[in-house]
Coordinates of N, CA, C and O and ligand atoms in Angstrom, one line a residue:
M1 N 22.3 30.0 6.1 CA 21.4 29.5 5.1 C 20.0 30.1 5.3 O 19.5 30.2 6.4
T2 N 19.4 30.6 4.2 CA 18.1 31.2 4.2 C 17.1 30.0 4.4 O 17.3 28.9 4.2
A3 N 15.8 30.4 4.8 CA 14.7 29.5 4.9 C 14.5 28.7 3.6 O 14.2 27.5 3.6
L4 N 14.6 29.5 2.5 CA 14.3 28.9 1.2 C 15.4 27.9 0.9 O 15.1 26.7 0.4
E5 N 16.7 28.2 1.1 CA 17.8 27.3 0.8 C 17.7 26.1 1.7 O 17.9 24.9 1.2
N6 N 17.3 26.2 2.9 CA 17.1 25.1 3.8 C 16.0 24.2 3.3 O 16.2 22.9 3.3
L7 N 14.9 24.7 2.8 CA 13.8 23.9 2.3 C 14.2 23.1 1.1 O 14.0 21.9 0.9
I8 N 14.9 23.8 0.2 CA 15.4 23.2 -1.1 C 16.4 22.0 -0.7 O 16.2 20.9 -1.3
Q9 N 17.3 22.3 0.2 CA 18.2 21.3 0.6 C 17.5 20.1 1.2 O 17.9 18.9 0.9
T10 N 16.5 20.3 2.0 CA 15.8 19.2 2.7 C 15.0 18.4 1.7 O 15.0 17.2 1.7
L11 N 14.3 19.1 0.7 CA 13.5 18.4 -0.3 C 14.4 17.6 -1.2 O 14.0 16.5 -1.6
S12 N 15.6 18.1 -1.5 CA 16.5 17.4 -2.4 C 17.0 16.1 -1.9 O 17.6 15.3 -2.6
R13 N 16.8 15.8 -0.6 CA 17.2 14.5 0.0 C 16.2 13.4 -0.2 O 16.5 12.3 0.1
L14 N 15.0 13.8 -0.8 CA 14.0 12.8 -1.1 C 14.4 12.0 -2.3 O 15.1 12.5 -3.2
P15 N 14.0 10.7 -2.3 CA 14.4 9.9 -3.5 C 13.8 10.4 -4.8 O 12.6 10.8 -4.8
G16 N 14.6 10.5 -5.8 CA 14.1 10.9 -7.1 C 14.0 12.4 -7.3 O 13.6 12.9 -8.3
I17 N 14.4 13.2 -6.2 CA 14.3 14.6 -6.3 C 15.7 15.2 -6.3 O 16.4 15.1 -5.4
G18 N 16.0 15.8 -7.5 CA 17.3 16.5 -7.6 C 17.2 17.9 -7.2 O 16.1 18.4 -6.9
P19 N 18.3 18.7 -7.2 CA 18.3 20.1 -6.8 C 17.3 20.9 -7.6 O 16.6 21.8 -7.1
K20 N 17.1 20.6 -8.9 CA 16.2 21.4 -9.8 C 14.8 21.2 -9.4 O 14.0 22.1 -9.2
S21 N 14.4 19.9 -9.2 CA 13.0 19.6 -8.8 C 12.8 20.1 -7.4 O 11.7 20.7 -7.1
A22 N 13.7 20.1 -6.5 CA 13.6 20.6 -5.1 C 13.3 22.1 -5.2 O 12.4 22.6 -4.5
S23 N 14.0 22.8 -6.0 CA 13.8 24.2 -6.2 C 12.4 24.5 -6.7 O 11.7 25.4 -6.2
R24 N 12.0 23.7 -7.7 CA 10.7 24.0 -8.3 C 9.6 23.7 -7.2 O 8.6 24.5 -7.1
L25 N 9.7 22.6 -6.4 CA 8.8 22.3 -5.4 C 8.7 23.4 -4.3 O 7.7 23.9 -3.9
A26 N 9.9 23.9 -3.9 CA 10.0 24.9 -2.9 C 9.3 26.2 -3.3 O 8.5 26.8 -2.6
Y27 N 9.5 26.7 -4.6 CA 8.9 27.9 -5.1 C 7.3 27.6 -5.2 O 6.6 28.5 -4.9
H28 N 6.9 26.4 -5.5 CA 5.5 26.1 -5.5 C 4.9 26.2 -4.1 O 3.8 26.8 -4.0
L29 N 5.6 25.7 -3.1 CA 5.1 25.7 -1.7 C 5.0 27.2 -1.2 O 4.2 27.4 -0.4
I30 N 5.9 28.1 -1.7 CA 5.8 29.5 -1.2 C 4.5 30.1 -1.7 O 3.9 30.8 -0.9
K31 N 4.1 29.7 -2.9 CA 2.9 30.4 -3.5 C 1.6 29.7 -3.1 O 0.5 30.3 -3.3
T32 N 1.7 28.5 -2.6 CA 0.5 27.7 -2.5 C -0.3 28.1 -1.2 O 0.1 28.9 -0.4
D33 N -1.6 27.5 -1.1 CA -2.5 27.8 0.0 C -1.8 27.4 1.4 O -1.4 26.2 1.5
P34 N -1.7 28.2 2.3 CA -1.0 27.9 3.6 C -1.6 26.7 4.3 O -0.9 25.9 5.0
F35 N -2.9 26.5 4.1 CA -3.6 25.3 4.8 C -3.0 24.0 4.2 O -2.8 23.0 4.9
Y36 N -2.8 24.0 2.9 CA -2.2 22.8 2.2 C -0.8 22.5 2.8 O -0.5 21.4 3.2
N37 N 0.0 23.6 3.0 CA 1.3 23.4 3.5 C 1.3 22.8 4.9 O 2.1 21.9 5.3
R38 N 0.3 23.3 5.8 CA 0.2 22.8 7.1 C -0.2 21.4 7.1 O 0.3 20.6 7.9
T39 N -1.2 21.0 6.3 CA -1.7 19.6 6.2 C -0.5 18.7 5.8 O -0.3 17.6 6.3
L40 N 0.3 19.1 4.8 CA 1.4 18.3 4.3 C 2.4 18.1 5.4 O 2.9 17.0 5.6
A41 N 2.8 19.2 6.1 CA 3.8 19.2 7.1 C 3.3 18.2 8.3 O 4.1 17.4 8.8
E42 N 2.0 18.3 8.6 CA 1.4 17.5 9.7 C 1.5 16.0 9.3 O 1.8 15.1 10.1
S43 N 1.1 15.7 8.0 CA 1.1 14.3 7.5 C 2.5 13.7 7.6 O 2.7 12.6 8.0
I44 N 3.5 14.5 7.2 CA 4.9 14.1 7.2 C 5.4 13.9 8.6 O 6.0 12.9 9.0
A45 N 5.0 14.8 9.5 CA 5.5 14.8 10.9 C 5.0 13.6 11.7 O 5.6 13.1 12.6
T46 N 3.7 13.1 11.3 CA 3.1 12.1 12.1 C 3.1 10.7 11.5 O 2.7 9.7 12.1
I47 N 3.6 10.6 10.2 CA 3.5 9.3 9.5 C 4.2 8.2 10.3 O 3.7 7.0 10.3
Q48 N 5.4 8.4 10.9 CA 6.1 7.4 11.5 C 5.5 6.9 12.9 O 5.7 5.8 13.3
E49 N 4.6 7.8 13.4 CA 3.9 7.4 14.7 C 2.7 6.5 14.3 O 2.3 5.7 15.1
K50 N 2.1 6.8 13.1 CA 0.9 6.1 12.8 C 1.1 4.8 12.0 O 0.3 3.9 12.1
I51 N 2.2 4.7 11.2 CA 2.4 3.6 10.4 C 3.6 2.8 10.9 O 4.7 3.4 11.1
F52 N 3.5 1.5 11.1 CA 4.6 0.7 11.6 C 4.5 -0.7 10.9 O 3.5 -1.0 10.4
P53 N 5.6 -1.5 11.0 CA 5.5 -2.8 10.3 C 4.6 -3.8 11.1 O 4.7 -3.8 12.4
C54 N 3.8 -4.5 10.4 CA 3.0 -5.6 11.0 C 3.9 -6.6 11.7 O 4.9 -7.0 11.1
S55 N 3.5 -7.0 12.9 CA 4.4 -8.0 13.6 C 4.3 -9.4 13.0 O 5.2 -10.2 13.3
V56 N 3.3 -9.7 12.2 CA 3.2 -11.0 11.5 C 3.9 -11.0 10.2 O 4.8 -11.8 9.9
C57 N 3.5 -10.1 9.3 CA 3.9 -10.1 7.9 C 5.0 -9.1 7.5 O 5.7 -9.2 6.5
G58 N 5.1 -8.0 8.3 CA 6.1 -7.0 8.0 C 5.7 -5.9 7.1 O 6.4 -5.0 6.8
S59 N 4.4 -6.0 6.7 CA 3.9 -4.9 5.8 C 3.5 -3.7 6.7 O 3.3 -3.9 7.9
F60 N 3.5 -2.5 6.1 CA 3.2 -1.3 6.9 C 1.7 -1.3 7.2 O 0.8 -1.7 6.4
T61 N 1.4 -0.9 8.5 CA 0.0 -1.0 9.0 C -0.2 0.1 10.0 O 0.7 0.6 10.6
E62 N -1.5 0.4 10.3 CA -1.9 1.3 11.4 C -2.4 0.5 12.6 O -2.6 1.0 13.7
T63 N -2.7 -0.8 12.4 CA -3.2 -1.7 13.4 C -2.3 -3.0 13.4 O -1.8 -3.4 12.3
D64 N -2.1 -3.7 14.5 CA -1.3 -4.9 14.6 C -2.1 -6.0 15.1 O -2.7 -5.9 16.2
P65 N -2.2 -7.2 14.4 CA -1.8 -7.4 13.1 C -2.5 -6.6 12.1 O -3.6 -6.0 12.3
C66 N -1.9 -6.5 10.8 CA -2.5 -5.7 9.8 C -3.8 -6.2 9.3 O -4.2 -7.4 9.6
P67 N -4.6 -5.4 8.6 CA -5.9 -5.9 8.1 C -5.9 -7.2 7.3 O -6.8 -8.0 7.3
I68 N -4.8 -7.4 6.5 CA -4.7 -8.6 5.7 C -4.5 -9.8 6.6 O -5.1 -10.8 6.4
C69 N -3.5 -9.7 7.5 CA -3.2 -10.8 8.4 C -4.4 -11.2 9.3 O -4.6 -12.3 9.6
S70 N -5.2 -10.2 9.6 CA -6.4 -10.5 10.5 C -7.7 -10.7 9.8 O -8.7 -10.9 10.4
D71 N -7.6 -10.8 8.4 CA -8.8 -11.0 7.6 C -9.1 -12.5 7.5 O -8.4 -13.3 6.9
A72 N -10.2 -12.9 8.2 CA -10.6 -14.3 8.3 C -11.0 -14.9 6.9 O -11.1 -16.1 6.7
G73 N -11.3 -14.0 6.0 CA -11.8 -14.4 4.7 C -10.7 -14.7 3.7 O -11.0 -15.1 2.6
R74 N -9.5 -14.6 4.1 CA -8.4 -14.9 3.2 C -7.9 -16.3 3.3 O -8.1 -17.0 4.3
D75 N -7.3 -16.8 2.2 CA -6.8 -18.2 2.1 C -5.5 -18.3 2.9 O -4.5 -17.7 2.6
R76 N -5.6 -19.0 4.1 CA -4.5 -19.1 5.0 C -3.5 -20.2 4.7 O -2.7 -20.6 5.5
T77 N -3.7 -20.8 3.5 CA -2.8 -21.9 3.1 C -1.8 -21.4 2.1 O -0.9 -22.1 1.7
Q78 N -2.0 -20.1 1.6 CA -1.1 -19.5 0.6 C -0.3 -18.4 1.2 O -0.9 -17.5 1.9
L79 N 1.0 -18.4 1.0 CA 1.9 -17.3 1.5 C 2.7 -16.8 0.3 O 3.4 -17.5 -0.4
C80 N 2.6 -15.5 0.1 CA 3.3 -14.8 -1.0 C 4.4 -14.0 -0.4 O 4.2 -13.1 0.4
V81 N 5.7 -14.2 -0.8 CA 6.9 -13.6 -0.3 C 7.2 -12.4 -1.2 O 7.5 -12.6 -2.4
V82 N 7.3 -11.2 -0.7 CA 7.7 -10.0 -1.5 C 8.9 -9.3 -0.8 O 9.2 -9.6 0.3
E83 N 9.5 -8.4 -1.6 CA 10.6 -7.7 -1.1 C 10.2 -6.5 -0.2 O 10.7 -6.4 0.9
Q84 N 9.3 -5.7 -0.6 CA 9.0 -4.4 0.1 C 7.5 -4.3 0.4 O 6.6 -4.9 -0.3
P85 N 7.1 -3.6 1.5 CA 5.7 -3.4 1.8 C 4.9 -2.9 0.6 O 3.7 -3.3 0.5
Q86 N 5.5 -2.0 -0.2 CA 4.7 -1.5 -1.3 C 4.3 -2.6 -2.4 O 3.3 -2.4 -3.1
D87 N 5.1 -3.7 -2.4 CA 4.7 -4.8 -3.3 C 3.4 -5.4 -2.9 O 2.7 -6.0 -3.7
V88 N 3.1 -5.4 -1.6 CA 1.8 -6.0 -1.1 C 0.7 -5.2 -1.7 O -0.3 -5.7 -2.2
V89 N 0.8 -3.8 -1.7 CA -0.2 -2.9 -2.3 C -0.4 -3.2 -3.8 O -1.5 -3.3 -4.3
T90 N 0.7 -3.4 -4.4 CA 0.7 -3.6 -5.9 C 0.0 -5.0 -6.2 O -0.9 -5.0 -7.1
L91 N 0.4 -6.0 -5.5 CA -0.3 -7.3 -5.7 C -1.7 -7.3 -5.3 O -2.6 -7.9 -6.0
Q92 N -2.1 -6.6 -4.2 CA -3.5 -6.5 -3.8 C -4.3 -5.8 -4.9 O -5.4 -6.2 -5.2
S93 N -3.7 -4.8 -5.6 CA -4.4 -4.1 -6.6 C -4.7 -4.9 -7.8 O -5.6 -4.6 -8.6
S94 N -4.0 -6.1 -8.0 CA -4.2 -7.0 -9.1 C -5.6 -7.7 -8.9 O -6.2 -8.1 -9.9
G95 N -6.0 -7.8 -7.7 CA -7.3 -8.5 -7.4 C -7.2 -10.0 -7.6 O -8.2 -10.7 -7.6
A96 N -6.0 -10.5 -7.9 CA -5.9 -11.9 -8.3 C -5.4 -12.8 -7.2 O -5.2 -14.0 -7.4
Y97 N -5.2 -12.3 -6.0 CA -4.6 -13.1 -4.9 C -5.3 -12.8 -3.6 O -5.6 -11.7 -3.3
N98 N -5.6 -13.9 -2.9 CA -6.4 -13.8 -1.7 C -5.7 -14.5 -0.5 O -6.4 -14.9 0.4
G99 N -4.4 -14.8 -0.6 CA -3.7 -15.4 0.5 C -3.0 -14.4 1.4 O -3.4 -13.2 1.4
L100 N -2.1 -14.9 2.1 CA -1.3 -14.0 3.0 C 0.0 -13.6 2.4 O 0.4 -14.1 1.4
Y101 N 0.7 -12.7 3.1 CA 2.0 -12.1 2.6 C 3.1 -12.2 3.6 O 2.8 -12.4 4.8
H102 N 4.3 -12.2 3.1 CA 5.5 -12.1 4.0 C 6.4 -11.1 3.3 O 6.9 -11.3 2.2
V103 N 6.7 -10.0 4.0 CA 7.6 -9.0 3.5 C 9.1 -9.2 4.0 O 9.3 -9.2 5.2
L104 N 10.0 -9.4 3.1 CA 11.4 -9.6 3.5 C 12.1 -8.4 3.9 O 13.1 -8.5 4.7
G105 N 11.7 -7.2 3.4 CA 12.5 -6.0 3.7 C 13.6 -5.7 2.8 O 14.4 -4.9 3.0
G106 N 13.6 -6.4 1.6 CA 14.6 -6.1 0.6 C 15.0 -7.4 -0.1 O 14.2 -8.4 0.0
A107 N 16.1 -7.4 -0.8 CA 16.5 -8.6 -1.5 C 18.0 -8.8 -1.2 O 18.7 -7.8 -0.9
I108 N 18.5 -10.0 -1.4 CA 19.9 -10.3 -1.1 C 20.8 -9.6 -2.2 O 20.5 -9.8 -3.4
S109 N 21.7 -8.8 -1.7 CA 22.6 -8.0 -2.7 C 23.9 -7.9 -2.1 O 24.2 -6.9 -1.4
P110 N 24.8 -8.8 -2.3 CA 26.2 -8.8 -1.8 C 26.9 -7.5 -2.1 O 27.6 -7.0 -1.2
L111 N 26.7 -6.9 -3.3 CA 27.4 -5.7 -3.7 C 26.9 -4.5 -2.8 O 27.7 -3.6 -2.5
D112 N 25.7 -4.5 -2.3 CA 25.2 -3.5 -1.4 C 25.4 -3.9 0.1 O 24.9 -3.2 1.0
G113 N 26.0 -5.0 0.3 CA 26.2 -5.4 1.7 C 25.0 -6.0 2.4 O 24.9 -6.0 3.6
I114 N 24.0 -6.4 1.5 CA 22.8 -6.9 2.1 C 22.8 -8.5 2.0 O 22.7 -9.0 0.9
G115 N 23.0 -9.1 3.1 CA 23.0 -10.6 3.2 C 21.7 -11.1 3.8 O 20.9 -10.3 4.2
P116 N 21.5 -12.4 3.8 CA 20.3 -13.0 4.3 C 20.0 -12.6 5.8 O 18.8 -12.5 6.1
E117 N 21.1 -12.3 6.5 CA 20.9 -11.9 7.9 C 20.2 -10.6 8.1 O 19.7 -10.2 9.2
H118 N 20.2 -9.8 7.0 CA 19.5 -8.4 7.1 C 18.0 -8.5 6.7 O 17.3 -7.5 6.8
L119 N 17.6 -9.7 6.3 CA 16.2 -9.8 5.8 C 15.4 -10.8 6.7 O 16.0 -11.5 7.5
S120 N 14.1 -10.8 6.7 CA 13.3 -11.5 7.7 C 13.1 -13.0 7.3 O 12.0 -13.5 7.3
F121 N 14.2 -13.7 7.0 CA 14.1 -15.1 6.7 C 13.7 -16.0 7.9 O 13.0 -17.0 7.8
S122 N 14.3 -15.6 9.1 CA 14.0 -16.4 10.3 C 12.5 -16.3 10.6 O 11.9 -17.3 11.0
A123 N 11.9 -15.1 10.5 CA 10.5 -15.0 10.7 C 9.7 -15.8 9.7 O 8.6 -16.4 10.0
L124 N 10.2 -15.8 8.4 CA 9.5 -16.6 7.4 C 9.5 -18.1 7.7 O 8.5 -18.8 7.7
L125 N 10.7 -18.6 8.2 CA 10.8 -20.0 8.5 C 9.9 -20.3 9.7 O 9.2 -21.4 9.7
K126 N 9.8 -19.4 10.7 CA 8.9 -19.7 11.8 C 7.4 -19.8 11.4 O 6.7 -20.6 11.9
R127 N 7.1 -19.0 10.4 CA 5.7 -19.1 9.9 C 5.5 -20.4 9.1 O 4.4 -21.0 9.2
I128 N 6.5 -20.8 8.3 CA 6.4 -22.1 7.6 C 6.3 -23.2 8.6 O 5.5 -24.2 8.3
E129 N 7.1 -23.1 9.6 CA 7.1 -24.2 10.6 C 5.7 -24.5 11.3 O 5.5 -25.6 11.9
T130 N 4.8 -23.5 11.2 CA 3.5 -23.8 11.8 C 2.7 -24.8 11.0 O 1.8 -25.4 11.5
G131 N 3.2 -25.1 9.8 CA 2.6 -26.1 8.9 C 1.3 -25.7 8.3 O 0.6 -26.5 7.7
A132 N 1.0 -24.4 8.5 CA -0.3 -23.9 8.0 C -0.4 -23.7 6.5 O -1.4 -23.7 5.9
F133 N 0.8 -23.6 5.9 CA 0.8 -23.2 4.4 C 1.0 -24.4 3.5 O 1.8 -25.3 3.8
Q134 N 0.3 -24.4 2.4 CA 0.5 -25.4 1.4 C 1.3 -24.9 0.2 O 1.9 -25.7 -0.5
E135 N 1.2 -23.6 -0.1 CA 1.9 -23.1 -1.2 C 2.6 -21.8 -0.8 O 2.1 -20.9 -0.1
L136 N 3.9 -21.7 -1.2 CA 4.7 -20.5 -1.0 C 4.9 -19.9 -2.4 O 5.5 -20.5 -3.3
I137 N 4.4 -18.7 -2.6 CA 4.6 -18.0 -3.9 C 5.7 -16.9 -3.8 O 5.6 -16.0 -3.0
I138 N 6.8 -17.1 -4.5 CA 7.9 -16.2 -4.4 C 7.6 -15.0 -5.4 O 7.5 -15.3 -6.6
A139 N 7.4 -13.8 -4.9 CA 7.1 -12.7 -5.8 C 8.2 -11.6 -5.6 O 7.9 -10.4 -5.6
T140 N 9.5 -12.1 -5.6 CA 10.6 -11.1 -5.6 C 10.7 -10.5 -7.0 O 10.2 -11.1 -7.9
N141 N 11.4 -9.4 -7.1 CA 11.5 -8.7 -8.4 C 12.3 -9.6 -9.4 O 13.2 -10.3 -9.0
P142 N 11.9 -9.4 -10.7 CA 12.7 -10.2 -11.7 C 14.0 -9.5 -12.0 O 14.3 -9.0 -13.1
T143 N 14.9 -9.4 -11.0 CA 16.2 -8.8 -11.1 C 17.2 -9.8 -10.6 O 16.8 -10.8 -10.1
E144 N 18.5 -9.5 -10.8 CA 19.6 -10.4 -10.3 C 19.4 -10.6 -8.8 O 19.5 -11.7 -8.3
E145 N 19.1 -9.5 -8.0 CA 18.9 -9.6 -6.6 C 17.7 -10.4 -6.2 O 17.7 -11.3 -5.3
G146 N 16.6 -10.2 -7.0 CA 15.4 -10.9 -6.8 C 15.5 -12.4 -7.1 O 15.0 -13.3 -6.4
D147 N 16.3 -12.7 -8.2 CA 16.5 -14.1 -8.5 C 17.4 -14.8 -7.5 O 17.1 -15.9 -7.1
T148 N 18.4 -14.1 -7.0 CA 19.3 -14.7 -5.9 C 18.4 -15.0 -4.7 O 18.6 -16.0 -4.0
T149 N 17.6 -14.0 -4.3 CA 16.7 -14.2 -3.1 C 15.7 -15.4 -3.3 O 15.5 -16.1 -2.4
A150 N 15.2 -15.5 -4.5 CA 14.3 -16.6 -4.8 C 15.0 -18.0 -4.6 O 14.5 -18.9 -4.0
L151 N 16.2 -18.0 -5.2 CA 17.0 -19.3 -5.0 C 17.3 -19.6 -3.6 O 17.3 -20.7 -3.2
Y152 N 17.6 -18.5 -2.8 CA 17.9 -18.7 -1.4 C 16.7 -19.2 -0.7 O 16.8 -20.2 0.2
I153 N 15.5 -18.7 -1.0 CA 14.3 -19.2 -0.3 C 14.1 -20.7 -0.6 O 13.8 -21.5 0.3
R154 N 14.3 -21.0 -1.9 CA 14.1 -22.4 -2.3 C 15.1 -23.3 -1.5 O 14.8 -24.4 -1.1
H155 N 16.4 -22.8 -1.4 CA 17.4 -23.5 -0.7 C 17.0 -23.8 0.8 O 17.1 -24.9 1.3
I156 N 16.6 -22.7 1.5 CA 16.3 -22.9 3.0 C 15.0 -23.7 3.2 O 14.8 -24.2 4.3
L157 N 14.2 -23.9 2.2 CA 12.9 -24.6 2.3 C 13.0 -26.0 1.6 O 12.0 -26.6 1.5
K158 N 14.2 -26.4 1.3 CA 14.3 -27.7 0.5 C 13.8 -28.9 1.2 O 13.4 -29.9 0.6
D159 N 13.8 -28.9 2.5 CA 13.3 -30.1 3.3 C 11.8 -30.1 3.5 O 11.3 -31.1 4.0
W160 N 11.2 -29.0 3.1 CA 9.7 -28.9 3.2 C 9.0 -29.5 2.0 O 8.5 -28.7 1.2
S161 N 9.1 -30.8 1.8 CA 8.6 -31.4 0.5 C 7.1 -31.3 0.3 O 6.6 -31.3 -0.8
E162 N 6.4 -31.1 1.4 CA 4.9 -31.0 1.3 C 4.5 -29.6 0.9 O 3.3 -29.3 0.6
L163 N 5.5 -28.6 0.9 CA 5.2 -27.2 0.6 C 5.4 -27.0 -0.9 O 6.5 -27.2 -1.4
S164 N 4.4 -26.6 -1.6 CA 4.6 -26.3 -3.1 C 5.2 -24.9 -3.2 O 4.6 -23.9 -2.7
I165 N 6.4 -24.8 -3.8 CA 7.0 -23.5 -4.0 C 6.9 -23.0 -5.4 O 7.3 -23.7 -6.4
T166 N 6.3 -21.9 -5.6 CA 6.1 -21.3 -7.0 C 6.7 -19.9 -7.1 O 7.0 -19.3 -6.1
R167 N 6.9 -19.5 -8.3 CA 7.4 -18.1 -8.5 C 6.5 -17.4 -9.5 O 6.1 -18.0 -10.5
L168 N 6.3 -16.1 -9.4 CA 5.6 -15.3 -10.3 C 6.2 -15.5 -11.7 O 7.4 -15.5 -11.9
A169 N 5.3 -15.7 -12.7 CA 5.8 -15.8 -14.1 C 6.3 -14.5 -14.6 O 5.8 -13.4 -14.2
S170 N 7.3 -14.5 -15.4 CA 7.8 -13.2 -16.1 C 7.3 -13.3 -17.5 O 7.4 -14.4 -18.1
G171 N 6.9 -12.3 -18.1 CA 6.5 -12.4 -19.5 C 6.2 -11.1 -20.2 O 6.7 -10.0 -19.8
L172 N 5.4 -11.2 -21.2 CA 5.2 -10.1 -22.1 C 4.1 -9.2 -21.6 O 3.1 -9.7 -21.0
P173 N 4.2 -7.9 -21.7 CA 3.1 -7.0 -21.2 C 1.8 -7.2 -22.1 O 2.0 -7.4 -23.3
I174 N 0.7 -7.2 -21.4 CA -0.6 -7.4 -22.2 C -0.8 -6.2 -23.1 O -0.6 -5.1 -22.7
G175 N -1.2 -6.5 -24.3 CA -1.5 -5.4 -25.3 C -0.2 -4.9 -26.0 O -0.3 -3.9 -26.7
G176 N 0.9 -5.5 -25.7 CA 2.2 -5.1 -26.3 C 2.5 -5.9 -27.5 O 2.0 -7.0 -27.7
D177 N 3.4 -5.4 -28.3 CA 3.9 -6.1 -29.5 C 5.2 -6.8 -29.2 O 6.0 -6.2 -28.4
L178 N 5.4 -8.0 -29.7 CA 6.6 -8.7 -29.5 C 7.9 -7.9 -29.8 O 8.9 -7.9 -29.1
E179 N 7.8 -7.1 -30.9 CA 9.0 -6.4 -31.4 C 9.4 -5.3 -30.4 O 10.6 -4.9 -30.4
Y180 N 8.5 -4.9 -29.5 CA 8.9 -3.9 -28.5 C 9.4 -4.5 -27.2 O 9.8 -3.8 -26.3
A181 N 9.3 -5.8 -27.0 CA 9.7 -6.5 -25.8 C 11.2 -6.4 -25.7 O 11.9 -6.7 -26.7
D182 N 11.7 -6.2 -24.5 CA 13.2 -6.2 -24.4 C 13.7 -7.7 -24.4 O 12.9 -8.6 -24.2
R183 N 15.0 -7.8 -24.8 CA 15.6 -9.1 -25.1 C 15.5 -10.1 -23.8 O 15.2 -11.2 -24.0
I184 N 15.7 -9.5 -22.7 CA 15.7 -10.3 -21.4 C 14.3 -10.8 -21.1 O 14.1 -12.0 -20.8
T185 N 13.3 -9.9 -21.2 CA 11.9 -10.3 -21.0 C 11.5 -11.4 -22.0 O 10.9 -12.4 -21.6
L186 N 11.9 -11.2 -23.2 CA 11.5 -12.2 -24.3 C 12.2 -13.6 -24.0 O 11.6 -14.6 -24.1
A187 N 13.5 -13.5 -23.6 CA 14.2 -14.8 -23.3 C 13.6 -15.5 -22.1 O 13.4 -16.7 -22.2
R188 N 13.2 -14.8 -21.1 CA 12.6 -15.4 -19.9 C 11.2 -15.9 -20.3 O 10.8 -17.0 -19.8
S189 N 10.5 -15.2 -21.1 CA 9.1 -15.7 -21.5 C 9.2 -17.0 -22.3 O 8.4 -17.8 -22.2
L190 N 10.3 -17.1 -23.2 CA 10.5 -18.3 -23.9 C 10.8 -19.5 -23.0 O 10.2 -20.6 -23.1
R191 N 11.7 -19.2 -22.1 CA 12.1 -20.3 -21.1 C 11.0 -20.8 -20.3 O 10.9 -21.9 -19.9
Q192 N 10.1 -19.8 -19.9 CA 9.0 -20.2 -18.9 C 7.7 -20.3 -19.7 O 6.6 -20.0 -19.1
R193 N 7.7 -20.7 -21.0 CA 6.5 -20.8 -21.7 C 5.6 -21.8 -21.1 O 6.0 -22.7 -20.4
V194 N 4.3 -21.6 -21.3 CA 3.3 -22.4 -20.7 C 2.5 -23.2 -21.7 O 2.4 -22.8 -22.8
R195 N 2.0 -24.4 -21.3 CA 1.2 -25.3 -22.2 C -0.1 -24.5 -22.5 O -0.7 -23.9 -21.7
F196 N -0.5 -24.6 -23.8 CA -1.6 -23.8 -24.3 C -2.7 -24.8 -24.8 O -2.4 -25.7 -25.5
Ligands
LIG1 ZN1 0.3 -8.4 8.5

């Protein structure tokens, strides 16, 4: 295998990159500034040494606990449960939440062989058992797996009557027209309509 074929094959293993995109990227890298290539290679080679899961919330961090878990200015009575570390970044960018997070590491998906034992539910229960939280916000994806996971969380926390359990609302995109909303989003928006 030539160096070029090797690079194309390696790039094509990245998510969302097919053989055609991999080939385009490889030819781009041949022509590009050598300093850029070295910086890119160095960033990739060291990322796993620098970034690791926070021992408290499971989000990716360079310090343990992560900056969010160790931020004294955040509301420590609210806990938001998400599937993936990148969901924390997304919710943070909304600017609308100032509580803590818990990353499950995925969603329950029997078809993919992912059961509750593969996700960080025991760590979640340990955090709830401290009694520090008043509200648990379930922010799993609005998918079948996300819904199953949300129901499972409600089930394992059914005895915590003093804990308010909420879930992110699903609805219509801001600035969009009703006629362009997909049927499922529209149906969920109707079921979860709010008093006005
Ligand atoms: Zn953390």
